[in-house]
CSV table of C-alpha atoms and ligand atoms in Angstrom, one decimal:
chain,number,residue,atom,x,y,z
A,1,UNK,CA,-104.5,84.7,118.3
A,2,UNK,CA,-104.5,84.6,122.1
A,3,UNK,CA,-102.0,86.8,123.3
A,4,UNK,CA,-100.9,86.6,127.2
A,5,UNK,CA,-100.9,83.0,128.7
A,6,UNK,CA,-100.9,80.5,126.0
A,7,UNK,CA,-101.8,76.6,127.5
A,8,UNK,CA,-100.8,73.5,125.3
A,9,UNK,CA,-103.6,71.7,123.8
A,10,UNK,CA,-101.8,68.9,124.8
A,11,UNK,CA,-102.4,69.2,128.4
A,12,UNK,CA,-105.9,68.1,127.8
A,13,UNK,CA,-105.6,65.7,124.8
A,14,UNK,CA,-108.9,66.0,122.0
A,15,UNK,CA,-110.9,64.1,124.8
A,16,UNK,CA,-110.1,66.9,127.1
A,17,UNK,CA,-110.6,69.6,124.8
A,18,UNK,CA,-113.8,68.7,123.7
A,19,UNK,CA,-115.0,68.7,127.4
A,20,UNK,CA,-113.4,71.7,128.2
A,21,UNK,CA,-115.1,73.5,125.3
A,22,UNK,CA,-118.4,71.9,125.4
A,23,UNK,CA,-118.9,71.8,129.4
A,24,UNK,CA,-121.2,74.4,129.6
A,25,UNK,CA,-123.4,74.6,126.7
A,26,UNK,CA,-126.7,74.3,127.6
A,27,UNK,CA,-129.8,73.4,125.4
A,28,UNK,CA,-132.3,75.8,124.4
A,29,UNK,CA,-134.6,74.1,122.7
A,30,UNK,CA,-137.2,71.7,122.8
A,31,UNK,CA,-136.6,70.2,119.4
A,32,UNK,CA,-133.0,69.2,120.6
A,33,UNK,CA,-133.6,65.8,122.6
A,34,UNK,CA,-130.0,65.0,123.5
A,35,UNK,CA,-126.8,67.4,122.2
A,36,UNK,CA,-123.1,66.4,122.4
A,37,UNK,CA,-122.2,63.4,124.5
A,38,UNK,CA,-123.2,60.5,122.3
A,39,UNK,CA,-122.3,58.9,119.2
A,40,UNK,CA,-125.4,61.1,117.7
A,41,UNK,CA,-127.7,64.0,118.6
A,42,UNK,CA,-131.3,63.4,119.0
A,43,UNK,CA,-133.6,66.0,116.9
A,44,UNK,CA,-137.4,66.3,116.8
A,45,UNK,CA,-139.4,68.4,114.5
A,46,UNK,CA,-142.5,67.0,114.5
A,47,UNK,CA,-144.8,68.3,111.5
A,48,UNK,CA,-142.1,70.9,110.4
A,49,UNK,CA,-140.0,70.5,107.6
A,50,UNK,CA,-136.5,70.0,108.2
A,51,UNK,CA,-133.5,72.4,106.7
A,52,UNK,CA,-129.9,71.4,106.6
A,53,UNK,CA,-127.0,73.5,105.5
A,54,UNK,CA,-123.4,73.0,105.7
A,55,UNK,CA,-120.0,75.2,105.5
A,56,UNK,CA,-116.7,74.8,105.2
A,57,UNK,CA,-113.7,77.3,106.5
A,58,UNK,CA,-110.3,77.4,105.3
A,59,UNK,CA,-107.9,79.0,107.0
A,60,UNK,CA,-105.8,81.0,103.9
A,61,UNK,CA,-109.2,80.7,102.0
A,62,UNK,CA,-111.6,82.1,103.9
A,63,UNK,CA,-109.9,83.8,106.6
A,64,UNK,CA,-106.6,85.3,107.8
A,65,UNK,CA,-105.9,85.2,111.4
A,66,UNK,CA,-103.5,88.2,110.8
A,67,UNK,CA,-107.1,90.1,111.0
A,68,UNK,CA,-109.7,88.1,111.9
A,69,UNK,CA,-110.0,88.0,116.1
A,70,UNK,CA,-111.0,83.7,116.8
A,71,UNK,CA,-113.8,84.9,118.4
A,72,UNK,CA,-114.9,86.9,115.8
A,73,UNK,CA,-114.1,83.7,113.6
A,74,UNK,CA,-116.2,81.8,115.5
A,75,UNK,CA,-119.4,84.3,115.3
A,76,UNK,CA,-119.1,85.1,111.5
A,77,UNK,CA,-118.5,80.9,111.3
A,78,UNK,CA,-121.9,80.4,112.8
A,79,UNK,CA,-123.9,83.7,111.3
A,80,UNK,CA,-122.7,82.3,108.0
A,81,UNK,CA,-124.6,79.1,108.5
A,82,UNK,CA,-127.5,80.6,110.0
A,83,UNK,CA,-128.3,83.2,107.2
A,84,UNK,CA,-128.6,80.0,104.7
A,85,UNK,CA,-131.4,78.8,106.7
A,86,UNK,CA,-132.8,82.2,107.2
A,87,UNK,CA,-132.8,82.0,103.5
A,88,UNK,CA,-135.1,79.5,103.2
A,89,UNK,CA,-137.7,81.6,105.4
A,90,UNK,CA,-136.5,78.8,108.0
A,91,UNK,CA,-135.6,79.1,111.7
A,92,UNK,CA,-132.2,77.9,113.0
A,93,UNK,CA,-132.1,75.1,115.4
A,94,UNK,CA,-128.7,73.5,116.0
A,95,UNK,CA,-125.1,73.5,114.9
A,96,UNK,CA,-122.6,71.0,114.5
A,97,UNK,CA,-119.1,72.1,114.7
A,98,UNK,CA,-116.0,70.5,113.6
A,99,UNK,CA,-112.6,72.0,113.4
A,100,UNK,CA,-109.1,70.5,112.7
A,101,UNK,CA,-106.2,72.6,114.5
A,102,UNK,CA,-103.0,72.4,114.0
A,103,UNK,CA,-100.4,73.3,116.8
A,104,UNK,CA,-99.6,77.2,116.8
A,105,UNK,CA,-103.4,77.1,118.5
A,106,UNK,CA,-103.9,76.8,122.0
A,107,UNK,CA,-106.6,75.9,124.6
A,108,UNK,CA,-107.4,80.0,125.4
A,109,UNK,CA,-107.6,80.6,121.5
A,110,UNK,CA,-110.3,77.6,121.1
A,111,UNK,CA,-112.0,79.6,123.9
A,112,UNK,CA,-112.3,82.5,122.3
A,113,UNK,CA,-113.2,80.7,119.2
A,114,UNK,CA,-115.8,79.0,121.3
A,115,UNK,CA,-117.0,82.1,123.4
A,116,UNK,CA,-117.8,83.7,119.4
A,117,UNK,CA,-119.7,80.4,118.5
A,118,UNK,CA,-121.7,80.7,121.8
A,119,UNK,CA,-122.3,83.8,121.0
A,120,UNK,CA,-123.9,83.6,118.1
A,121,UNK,CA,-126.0,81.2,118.9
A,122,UNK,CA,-127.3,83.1,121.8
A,123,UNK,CA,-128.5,85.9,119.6
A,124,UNK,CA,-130.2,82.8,117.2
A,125,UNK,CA,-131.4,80.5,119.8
A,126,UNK,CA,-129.2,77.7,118.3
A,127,UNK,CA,-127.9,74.8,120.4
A,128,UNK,CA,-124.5,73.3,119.6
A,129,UNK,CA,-125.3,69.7,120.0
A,130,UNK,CA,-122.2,67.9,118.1
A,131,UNK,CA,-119.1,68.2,116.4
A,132,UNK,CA,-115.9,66.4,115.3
A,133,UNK,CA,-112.2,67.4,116.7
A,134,UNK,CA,-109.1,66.4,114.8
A,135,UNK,CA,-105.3,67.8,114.3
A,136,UNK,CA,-104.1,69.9,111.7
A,137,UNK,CA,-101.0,69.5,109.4
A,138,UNK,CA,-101.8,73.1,108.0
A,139,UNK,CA,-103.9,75.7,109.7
A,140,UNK,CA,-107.4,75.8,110.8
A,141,UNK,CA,-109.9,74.0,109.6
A,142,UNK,CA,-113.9,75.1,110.4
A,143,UNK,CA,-117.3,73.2,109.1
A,144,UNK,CA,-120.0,74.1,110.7
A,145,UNK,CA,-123.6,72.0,109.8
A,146,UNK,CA,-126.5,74.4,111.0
A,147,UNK,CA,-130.1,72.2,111.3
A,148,UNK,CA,-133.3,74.4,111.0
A,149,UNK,CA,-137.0,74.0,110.7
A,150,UNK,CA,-139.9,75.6,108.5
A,151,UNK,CA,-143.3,74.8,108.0
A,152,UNK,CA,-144.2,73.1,104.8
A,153,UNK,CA,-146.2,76.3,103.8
A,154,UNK,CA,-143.4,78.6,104.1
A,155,UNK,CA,-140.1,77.4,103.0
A,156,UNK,CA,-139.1,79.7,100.3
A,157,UNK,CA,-136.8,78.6,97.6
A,158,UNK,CA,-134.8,80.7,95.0
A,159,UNK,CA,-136.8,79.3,91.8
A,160,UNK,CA,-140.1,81.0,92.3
A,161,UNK,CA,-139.1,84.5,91.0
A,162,UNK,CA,-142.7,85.3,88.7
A,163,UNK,CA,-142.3,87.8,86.1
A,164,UNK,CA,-143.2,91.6,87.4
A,165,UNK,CA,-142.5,90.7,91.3
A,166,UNK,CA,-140.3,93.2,92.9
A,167,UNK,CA,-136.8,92.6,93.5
A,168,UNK,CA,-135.8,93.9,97.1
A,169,UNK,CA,-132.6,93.8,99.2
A,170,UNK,CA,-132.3,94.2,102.7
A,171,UNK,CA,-130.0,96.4,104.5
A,172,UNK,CA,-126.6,98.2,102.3
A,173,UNK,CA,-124.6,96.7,100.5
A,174,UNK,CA,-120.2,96.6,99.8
A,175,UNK,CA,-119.9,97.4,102.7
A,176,UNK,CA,-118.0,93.6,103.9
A,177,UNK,CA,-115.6,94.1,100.8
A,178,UNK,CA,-114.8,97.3,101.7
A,179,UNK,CA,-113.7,96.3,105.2
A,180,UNK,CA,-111.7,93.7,104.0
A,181,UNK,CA,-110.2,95.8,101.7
A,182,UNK,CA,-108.9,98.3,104.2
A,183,UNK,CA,-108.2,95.4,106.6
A,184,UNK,CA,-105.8,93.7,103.7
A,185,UNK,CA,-104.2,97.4,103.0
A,186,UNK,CA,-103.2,97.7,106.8
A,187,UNK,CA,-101.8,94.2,106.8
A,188,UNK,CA,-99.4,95.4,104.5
A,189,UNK,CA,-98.8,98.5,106.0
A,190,UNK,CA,-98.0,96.7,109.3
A,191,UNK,CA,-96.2,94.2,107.9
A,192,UNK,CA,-93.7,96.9,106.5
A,193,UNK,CA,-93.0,98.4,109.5
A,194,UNK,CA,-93.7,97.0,112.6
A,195,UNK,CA,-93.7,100.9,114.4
A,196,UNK,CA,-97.2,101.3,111.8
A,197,UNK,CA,-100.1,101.0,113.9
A,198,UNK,CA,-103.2,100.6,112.3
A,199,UNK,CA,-105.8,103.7,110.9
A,200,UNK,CA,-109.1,102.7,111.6
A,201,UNK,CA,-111.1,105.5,113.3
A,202,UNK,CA,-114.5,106.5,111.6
A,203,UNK,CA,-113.8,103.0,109.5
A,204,UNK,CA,-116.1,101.2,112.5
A,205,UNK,CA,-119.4,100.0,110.5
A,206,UNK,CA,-117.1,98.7,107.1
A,207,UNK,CA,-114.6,96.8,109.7
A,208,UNK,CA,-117.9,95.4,111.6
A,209,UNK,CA,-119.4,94.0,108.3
A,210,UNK,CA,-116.7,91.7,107.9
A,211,UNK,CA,-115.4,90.9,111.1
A,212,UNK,CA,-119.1,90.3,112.5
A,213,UNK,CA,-121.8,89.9,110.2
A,214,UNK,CA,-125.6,89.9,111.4
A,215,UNK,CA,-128.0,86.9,109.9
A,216,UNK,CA,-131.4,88.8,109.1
A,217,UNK,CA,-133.3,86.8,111.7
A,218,UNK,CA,-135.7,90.2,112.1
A,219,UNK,CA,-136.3,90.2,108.4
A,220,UNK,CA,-138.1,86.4,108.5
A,221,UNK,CA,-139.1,87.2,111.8
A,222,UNK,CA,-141.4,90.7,109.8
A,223,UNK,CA,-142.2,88.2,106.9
A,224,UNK,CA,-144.2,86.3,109.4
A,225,UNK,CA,-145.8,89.2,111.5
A,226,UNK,CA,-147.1,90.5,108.2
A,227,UNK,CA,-147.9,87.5,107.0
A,228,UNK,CA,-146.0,87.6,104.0
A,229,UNK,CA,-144.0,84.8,102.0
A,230,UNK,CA,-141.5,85.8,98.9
A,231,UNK,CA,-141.9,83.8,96.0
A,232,UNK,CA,-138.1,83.7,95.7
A,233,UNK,CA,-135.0,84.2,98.4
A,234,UNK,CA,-131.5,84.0,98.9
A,235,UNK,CA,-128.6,85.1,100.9
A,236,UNK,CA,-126.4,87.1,99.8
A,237,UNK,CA,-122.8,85.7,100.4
A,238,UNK,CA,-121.0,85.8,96.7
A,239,UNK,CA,-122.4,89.1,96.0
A,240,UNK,CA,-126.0,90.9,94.5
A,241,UNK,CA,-125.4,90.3,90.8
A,242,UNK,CA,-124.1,86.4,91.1
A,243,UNK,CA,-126.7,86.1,94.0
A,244,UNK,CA,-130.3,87.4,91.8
A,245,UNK,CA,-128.4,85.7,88.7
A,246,UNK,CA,-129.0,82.3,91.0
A,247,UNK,CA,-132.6,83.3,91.3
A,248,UNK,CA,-133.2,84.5,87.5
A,249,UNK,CA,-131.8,81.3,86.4
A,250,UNK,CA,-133.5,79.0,88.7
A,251,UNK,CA,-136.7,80.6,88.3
A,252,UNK,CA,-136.5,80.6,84.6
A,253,UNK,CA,-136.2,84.2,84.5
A,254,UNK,CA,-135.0,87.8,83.8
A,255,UNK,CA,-134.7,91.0,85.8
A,256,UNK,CA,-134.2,94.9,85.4
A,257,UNK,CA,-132.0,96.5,89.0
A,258,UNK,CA,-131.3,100.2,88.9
A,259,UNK,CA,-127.9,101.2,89.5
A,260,UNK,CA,-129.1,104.2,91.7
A,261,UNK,CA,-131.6,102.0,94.0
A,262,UNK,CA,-128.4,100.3,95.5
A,263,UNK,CA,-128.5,100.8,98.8
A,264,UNK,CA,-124.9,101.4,99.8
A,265,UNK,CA,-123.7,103.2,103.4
A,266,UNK,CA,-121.9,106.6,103.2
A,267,UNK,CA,-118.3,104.7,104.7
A,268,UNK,CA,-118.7,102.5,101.6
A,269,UNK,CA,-119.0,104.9,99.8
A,270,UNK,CA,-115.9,107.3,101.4
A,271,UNK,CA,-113.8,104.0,101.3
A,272,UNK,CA,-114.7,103.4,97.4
A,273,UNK,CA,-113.5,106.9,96.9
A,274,UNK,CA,-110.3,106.2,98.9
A,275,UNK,CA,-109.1,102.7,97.0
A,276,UNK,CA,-110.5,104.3,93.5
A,277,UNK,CA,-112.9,101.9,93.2
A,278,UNK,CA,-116.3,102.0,91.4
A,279,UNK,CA,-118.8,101.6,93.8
A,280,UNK,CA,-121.9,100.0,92.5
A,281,UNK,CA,-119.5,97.1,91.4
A,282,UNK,CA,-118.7,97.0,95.1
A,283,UNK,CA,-122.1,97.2,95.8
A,284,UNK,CA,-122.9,94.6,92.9
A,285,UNK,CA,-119.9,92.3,93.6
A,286,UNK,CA,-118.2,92.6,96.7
A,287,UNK,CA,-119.8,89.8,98.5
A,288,UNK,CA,-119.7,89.0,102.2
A,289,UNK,CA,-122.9,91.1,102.8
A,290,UNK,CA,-125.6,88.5,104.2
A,291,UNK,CA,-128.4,90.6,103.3
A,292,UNK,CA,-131.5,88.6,101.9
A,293,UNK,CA,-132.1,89.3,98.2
A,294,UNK,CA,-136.0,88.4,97.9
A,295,UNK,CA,-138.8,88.6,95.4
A,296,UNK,CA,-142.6,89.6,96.1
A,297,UNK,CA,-145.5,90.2,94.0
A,298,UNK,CA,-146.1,93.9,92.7
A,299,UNK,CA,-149.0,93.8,94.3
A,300,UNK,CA,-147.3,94.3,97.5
A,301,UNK,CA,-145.4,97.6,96.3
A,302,UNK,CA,-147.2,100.0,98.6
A,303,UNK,CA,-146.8,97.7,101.7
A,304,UNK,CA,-143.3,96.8,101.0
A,305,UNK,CA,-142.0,100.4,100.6
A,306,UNK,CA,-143.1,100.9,104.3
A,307,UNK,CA,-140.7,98.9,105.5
A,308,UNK,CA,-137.5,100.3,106.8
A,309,UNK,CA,-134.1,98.6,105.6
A,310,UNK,CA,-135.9,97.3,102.5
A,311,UNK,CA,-135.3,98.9,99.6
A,312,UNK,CA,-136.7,97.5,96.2
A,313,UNK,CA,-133.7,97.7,93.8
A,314,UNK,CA,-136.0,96.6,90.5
A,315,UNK,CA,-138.0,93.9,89.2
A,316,UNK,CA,-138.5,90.8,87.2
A,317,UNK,CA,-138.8,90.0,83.8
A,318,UNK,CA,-139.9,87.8,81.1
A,319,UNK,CA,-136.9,85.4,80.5
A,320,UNK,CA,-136.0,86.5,76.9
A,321,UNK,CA,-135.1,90.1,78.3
A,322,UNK,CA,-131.7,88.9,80.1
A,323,UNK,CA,-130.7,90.0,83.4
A,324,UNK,CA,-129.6,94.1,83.3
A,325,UNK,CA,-128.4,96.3,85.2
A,326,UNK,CA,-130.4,99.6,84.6
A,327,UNK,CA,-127.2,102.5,84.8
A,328,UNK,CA,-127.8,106.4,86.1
A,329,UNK,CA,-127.3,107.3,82.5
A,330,UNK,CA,-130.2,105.3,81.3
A,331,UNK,CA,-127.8,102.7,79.8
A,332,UNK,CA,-128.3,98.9,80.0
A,333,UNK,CA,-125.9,96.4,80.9
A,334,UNK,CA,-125.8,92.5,81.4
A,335,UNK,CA,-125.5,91.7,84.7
A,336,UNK,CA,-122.6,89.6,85.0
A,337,UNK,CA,-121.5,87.1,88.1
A,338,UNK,CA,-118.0,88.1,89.2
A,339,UNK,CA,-118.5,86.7,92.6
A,340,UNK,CA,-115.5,85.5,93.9
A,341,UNK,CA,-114.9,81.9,93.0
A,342,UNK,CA,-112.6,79.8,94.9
A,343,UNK,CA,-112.1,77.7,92.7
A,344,UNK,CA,-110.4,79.6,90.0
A,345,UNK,CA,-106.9,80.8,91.3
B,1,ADP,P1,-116.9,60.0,118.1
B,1,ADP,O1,-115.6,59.3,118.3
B,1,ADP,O2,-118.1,59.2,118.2
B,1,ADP,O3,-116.9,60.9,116.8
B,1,ADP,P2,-116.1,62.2,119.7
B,1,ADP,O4,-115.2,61.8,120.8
B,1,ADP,O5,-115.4,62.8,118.5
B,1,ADP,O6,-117.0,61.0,119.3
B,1,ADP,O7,-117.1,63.3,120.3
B,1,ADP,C1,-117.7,63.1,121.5
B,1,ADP,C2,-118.9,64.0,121.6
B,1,ADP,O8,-118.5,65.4,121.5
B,1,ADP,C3,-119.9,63.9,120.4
B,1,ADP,O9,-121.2,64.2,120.9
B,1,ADP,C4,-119.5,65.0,119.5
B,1,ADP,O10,-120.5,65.4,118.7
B,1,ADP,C5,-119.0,66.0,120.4
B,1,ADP,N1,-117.9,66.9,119.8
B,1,ADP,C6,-116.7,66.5,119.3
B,1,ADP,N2,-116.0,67.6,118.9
B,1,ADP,C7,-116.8,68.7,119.1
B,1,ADP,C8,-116.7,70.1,118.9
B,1,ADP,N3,-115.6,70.6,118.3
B,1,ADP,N4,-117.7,70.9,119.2
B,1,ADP,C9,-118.8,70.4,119.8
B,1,ADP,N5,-119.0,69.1,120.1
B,1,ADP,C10,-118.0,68.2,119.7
B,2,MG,MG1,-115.5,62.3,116.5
């Protein structure tokens, strides 16, 4: 939260807010016709196929504001949003934002909040171009609706995996549950003893992958310079096993990943070792990465293992074979989904 001068959101009522938040947002681009102001924004895509994805924040769920900066809030909230339609091998265009606040927030904490979301959608070329306001009997409350575009030709779903196409993740992976792990162990230390201050030095990269999160724009952005369309994508948010289990099962198929092709950072890794945790299920289920998990046809091995921050994890099978995991030992394992569900506590 906001520390130093705190204003009352009351001083400018929702009407007040909304202008005071929204006053200098410009618009980028020309598919946006007419942003906030109206009863409705005005969109134009032309030929292009249309993408539409949606999210939904919970303050308690999703986020703690005991760690989690509002401008960083507002970043990850947007970045979250624009990795779905990166997913799709789409670009994102616009955002919607609607939050419901409940009285501990003030005007400079939707600011910050604001200054993250702007942000954001600076790096992305988004324009904000609506959004609802309301109060809050609880915390805060965040959706954000992202609009994107894609030609016809290359939206890429998750249910064209073909059997023998290579499996391939981007970037490293546990790293986000890792950070959030250390972040939730130094809320209890500090909430022990108010003297403790927090131990974060050579922690850095971990504490950046889930405080600010990067949507792989470059990745689509090398698909196309190559000229080169996945048969099968997805983001991954609940973690690599639930994640490719999405694709297997969509596409009507199985898959083989080697335990030592996970790419996973050396502070992951350290961190793992620290909390006694086994890192390839970090690596296979922590979640939080937003790293795309895509398929491509063998015949693109050679090309593919050119590219830096790629690394092909495995590849896919005929149905009947299951969905394994491939171990150092030589051992095969079901791949199970133990992303984090919501839902179940
Ligand atoms: P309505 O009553 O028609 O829903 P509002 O007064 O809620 O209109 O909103 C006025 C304008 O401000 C609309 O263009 C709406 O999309 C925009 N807006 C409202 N809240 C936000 C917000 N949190 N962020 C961005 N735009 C917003
Ligand atoms: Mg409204």
């Amino acid at each position: 939260m906001h520390q130093g001068n705190r204003t009352d959101i009351a001083r400018l009522g929702e009407f007040g807010l909304i202008e005071h938040l929204t006053k200098n947002i410009q618009l980028k681009n020309p598919e946006t016709l007419y942003g906030i102001g109206d009863d409705a924004a005005v969109l134009h895509f032309g030929e292009k196929q249309t993408l539409v994805t949606t999210d939904l924040l919970m303050e308690g769920v999703h986020f703690d504001l005991v760690y989690t900066p509002l401008r960083h809030l507002g970043y990850k909230a947007a970045m979250v949003n624009f990795s779905d339609i990166y997913a799709m091998n789409g670009k994102p265009k616009q955002i919607t934002v609607s939050i419901a606040l409940s009285k501990r927030f003030c005007i400079e904490d939707m600011e910050e909040f604001y200054n993250g979301l702007q942000l954001a959608c600076e790096h992305h070329n988004v324009d904000i171009v609506g959004g609802d306001t309301t109060a809050s009997l609880t915390g805060l409350a965040i959706s954000i609706t992202c609009i994107g575009e894609a030609d016809k030709s290359e939206v890429v779903y998750r249910n064209g995996a073909k059997d023998t196409d290579l499996i391939c993740v981007t970037g490293d992976l546990g790293a986000a549950y890792m950070g959030l792990q250390l972040m939730e162990r130094e809320k209890a230390v500090f909430q022990g003893d108010n003297q403790a201050q927090p131990d974060f030095a050579g922690k850095e990269y971990i504490l950046e992958r889930i405080l600010k999160p990067e949507a792989r724009k470059d990745i689509i952005e090398l698909f196309r310079t190559k000229g080169i369309k996945p048969t099968a994508m997805i983001d991954i948010s609940d973690g690599l096993s639930s994640d490719l289990l999405h694709i297997c099962k969509q596409s009507g198929v199985g898959c083989s990943i080697y335990e030592e092709r996970l790419p996973i950072d050396y502070q992951t890794a350290v961190m793992a070792e620290e909390f006694h945790l086994n890192l390839s299920t970090c690596a296979l289920n922590g979640g939080e990465d937003y790293e795309l998990l895509f398929t491509i046809p063998l015949s693109l091995h050679e090309e593919v293992s050119t590219w830096e921050g790629i690394r092909v994890i495995g590849h896919i099978t005929k149905p009947e074979r299951g969905c394994m995991l491939v171990c150092r030992d030589g051992a095969e394992i079901e791949l199970k989904a133990q992303g984090w569900i919501a839902l179940s506590e």
